[in-house]
PDB file of C-alpha atoms in Angstrom:
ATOM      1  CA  UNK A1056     117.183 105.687 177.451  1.00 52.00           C
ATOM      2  CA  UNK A1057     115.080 108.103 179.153  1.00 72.00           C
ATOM      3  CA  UNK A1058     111.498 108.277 178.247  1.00 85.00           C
ATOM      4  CA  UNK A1059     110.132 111.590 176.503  1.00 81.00           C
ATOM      5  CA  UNK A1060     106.866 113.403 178.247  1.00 89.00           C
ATOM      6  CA  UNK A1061     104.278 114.091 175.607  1.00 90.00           C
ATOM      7  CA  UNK A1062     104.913 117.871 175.784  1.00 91.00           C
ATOM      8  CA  UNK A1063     108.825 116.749 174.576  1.00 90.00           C
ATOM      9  CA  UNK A1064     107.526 114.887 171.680  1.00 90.00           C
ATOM     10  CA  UNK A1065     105.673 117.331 170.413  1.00 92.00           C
ATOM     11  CA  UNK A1066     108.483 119.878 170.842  1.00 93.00           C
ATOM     12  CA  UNK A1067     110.839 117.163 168.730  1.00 91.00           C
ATOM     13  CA  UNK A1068     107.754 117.011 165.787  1.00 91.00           C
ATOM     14  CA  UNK A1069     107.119 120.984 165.909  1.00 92.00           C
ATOM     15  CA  UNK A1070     111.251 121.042 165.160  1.00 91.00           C
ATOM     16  CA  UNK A1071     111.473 118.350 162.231  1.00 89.00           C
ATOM     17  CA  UNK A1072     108.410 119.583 160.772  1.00 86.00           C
ATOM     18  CA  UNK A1073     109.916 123.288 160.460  1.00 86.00           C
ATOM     19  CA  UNK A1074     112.786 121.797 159.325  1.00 83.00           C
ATOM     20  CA  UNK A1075     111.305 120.473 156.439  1.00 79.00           C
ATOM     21  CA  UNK A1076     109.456 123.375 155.749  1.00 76.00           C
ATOM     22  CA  UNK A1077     112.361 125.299 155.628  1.00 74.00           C
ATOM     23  CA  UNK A1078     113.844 122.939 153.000  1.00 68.00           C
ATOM     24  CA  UNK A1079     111.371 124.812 150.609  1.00 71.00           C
ATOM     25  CA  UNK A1080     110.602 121.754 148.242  1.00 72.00           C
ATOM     26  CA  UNK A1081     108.491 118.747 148.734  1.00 74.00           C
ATOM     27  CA  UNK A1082     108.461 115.295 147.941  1.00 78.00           C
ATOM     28  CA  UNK A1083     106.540 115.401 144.908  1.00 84.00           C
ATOM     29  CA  UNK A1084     108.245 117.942 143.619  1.00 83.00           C
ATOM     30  CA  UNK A1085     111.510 115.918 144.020  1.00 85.00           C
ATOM     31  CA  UNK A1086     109.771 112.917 142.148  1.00 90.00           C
ATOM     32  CA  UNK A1087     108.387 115.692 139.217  1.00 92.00           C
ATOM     33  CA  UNK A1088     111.527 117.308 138.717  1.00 92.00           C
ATOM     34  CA  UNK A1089     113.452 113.967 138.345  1.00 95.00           C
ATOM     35  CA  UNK A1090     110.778 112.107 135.615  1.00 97.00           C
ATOM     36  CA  UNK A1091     111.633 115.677 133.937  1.00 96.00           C
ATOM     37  CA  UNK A1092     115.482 115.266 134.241  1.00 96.00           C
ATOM     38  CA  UNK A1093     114.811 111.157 133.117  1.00 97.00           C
ATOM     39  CA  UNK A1094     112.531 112.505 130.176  1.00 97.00           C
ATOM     40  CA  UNK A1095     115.395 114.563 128.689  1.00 95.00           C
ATOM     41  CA  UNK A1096     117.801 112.394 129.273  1.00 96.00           C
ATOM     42  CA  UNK A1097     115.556 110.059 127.018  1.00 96.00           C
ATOM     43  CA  UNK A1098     115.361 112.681 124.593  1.00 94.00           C
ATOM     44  CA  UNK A1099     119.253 113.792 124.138  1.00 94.00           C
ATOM     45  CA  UNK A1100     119.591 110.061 123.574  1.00 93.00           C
ATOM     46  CA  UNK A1101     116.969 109.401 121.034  1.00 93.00           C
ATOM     47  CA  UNK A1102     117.647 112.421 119.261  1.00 90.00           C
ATOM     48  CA  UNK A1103     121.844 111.380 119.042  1.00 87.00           C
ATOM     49  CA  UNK A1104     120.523 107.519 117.480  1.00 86.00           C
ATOM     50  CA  UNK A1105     118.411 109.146 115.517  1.00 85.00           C
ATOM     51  CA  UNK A1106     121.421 111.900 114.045  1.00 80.00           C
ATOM     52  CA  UNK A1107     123.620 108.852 114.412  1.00 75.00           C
ATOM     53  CA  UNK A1108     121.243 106.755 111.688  1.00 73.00           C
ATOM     54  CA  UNK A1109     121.475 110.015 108.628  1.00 74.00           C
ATOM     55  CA  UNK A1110     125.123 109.716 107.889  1.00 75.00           C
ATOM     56  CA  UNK A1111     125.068 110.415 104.338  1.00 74.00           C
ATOM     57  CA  UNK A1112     126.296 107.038 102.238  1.00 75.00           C
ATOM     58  CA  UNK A1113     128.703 108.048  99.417  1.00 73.00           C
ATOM     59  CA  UNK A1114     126.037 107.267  96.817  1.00 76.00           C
ATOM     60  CA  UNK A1115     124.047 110.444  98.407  1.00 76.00           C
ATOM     61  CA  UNK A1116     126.966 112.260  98.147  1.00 72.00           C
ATOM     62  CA  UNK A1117     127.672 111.620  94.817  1.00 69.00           C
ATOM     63  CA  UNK A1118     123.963 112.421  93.979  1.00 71.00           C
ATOM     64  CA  UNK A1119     124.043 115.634  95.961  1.00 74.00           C
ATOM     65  CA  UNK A1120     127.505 116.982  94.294  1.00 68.00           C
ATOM     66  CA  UNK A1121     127.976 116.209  90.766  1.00 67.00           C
ATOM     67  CA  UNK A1122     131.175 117.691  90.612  1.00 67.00           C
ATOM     68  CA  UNK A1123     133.160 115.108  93.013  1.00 64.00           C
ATOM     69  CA  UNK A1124     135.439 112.878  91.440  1.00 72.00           C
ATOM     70  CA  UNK A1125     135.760 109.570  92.270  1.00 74.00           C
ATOM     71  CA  UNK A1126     139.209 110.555  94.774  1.00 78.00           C
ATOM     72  CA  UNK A1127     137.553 112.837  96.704  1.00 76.00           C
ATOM     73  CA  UNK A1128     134.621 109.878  97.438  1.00 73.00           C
ATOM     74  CA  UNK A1129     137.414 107.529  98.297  1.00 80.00           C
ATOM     75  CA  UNK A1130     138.762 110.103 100.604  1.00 81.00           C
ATOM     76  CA  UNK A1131     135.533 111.227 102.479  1.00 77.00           C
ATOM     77  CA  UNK A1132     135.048 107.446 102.733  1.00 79.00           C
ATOM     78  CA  UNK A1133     137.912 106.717 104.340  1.00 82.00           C
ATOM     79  CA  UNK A1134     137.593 110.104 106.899  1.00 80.00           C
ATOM     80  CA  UNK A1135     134.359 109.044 107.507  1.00 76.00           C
ATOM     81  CA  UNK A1136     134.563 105.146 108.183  1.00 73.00           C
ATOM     82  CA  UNK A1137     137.536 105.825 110.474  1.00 62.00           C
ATOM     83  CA  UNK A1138     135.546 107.714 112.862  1.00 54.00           C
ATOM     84  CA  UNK A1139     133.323 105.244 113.501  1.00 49.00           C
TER      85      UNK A1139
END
């Protein structure tokens, strides 16, 4: 392999480095943007264990609605434990 003059090497830098340039976003901005994108990813996960730890128990239920006999407990039991 042919060895480059100095004036060649500096061509080959002055190309790469425009190149980059022309990308339009930096290194840092890479790593800023992806702690961002790892942050919410966090976040949509704590939030769905944290939804995921309110189910209502039938007791609540009962409490909340005074008017639901005991069928209709049975049957949002059974709805509900058979999602899970």
């Amino acid at each position: 392999m042919a060895e480059l003059t100095q004036q060649e090497r500096e061509k080959i830098y002055l190309e790469e480095k425009m190149k980059r340039e022309a990308a339009g976003i930096s290194s840092g901005a890479l790593v800023l943007l992806n702690m961002l994108a790892i942050a919410g990813l966090a976040g949509i996960f704590y939030l769905s264990l944290k939804l995921e730890e309110k189910k209502p128990s039938a007791e609540d239920i009962r409490k909340s609605y005074d008017g639901l006999s005991p069928e209709d407990l049975e049957e949002y039991a059974r709805s509900t434990s058979s999602v899970n």
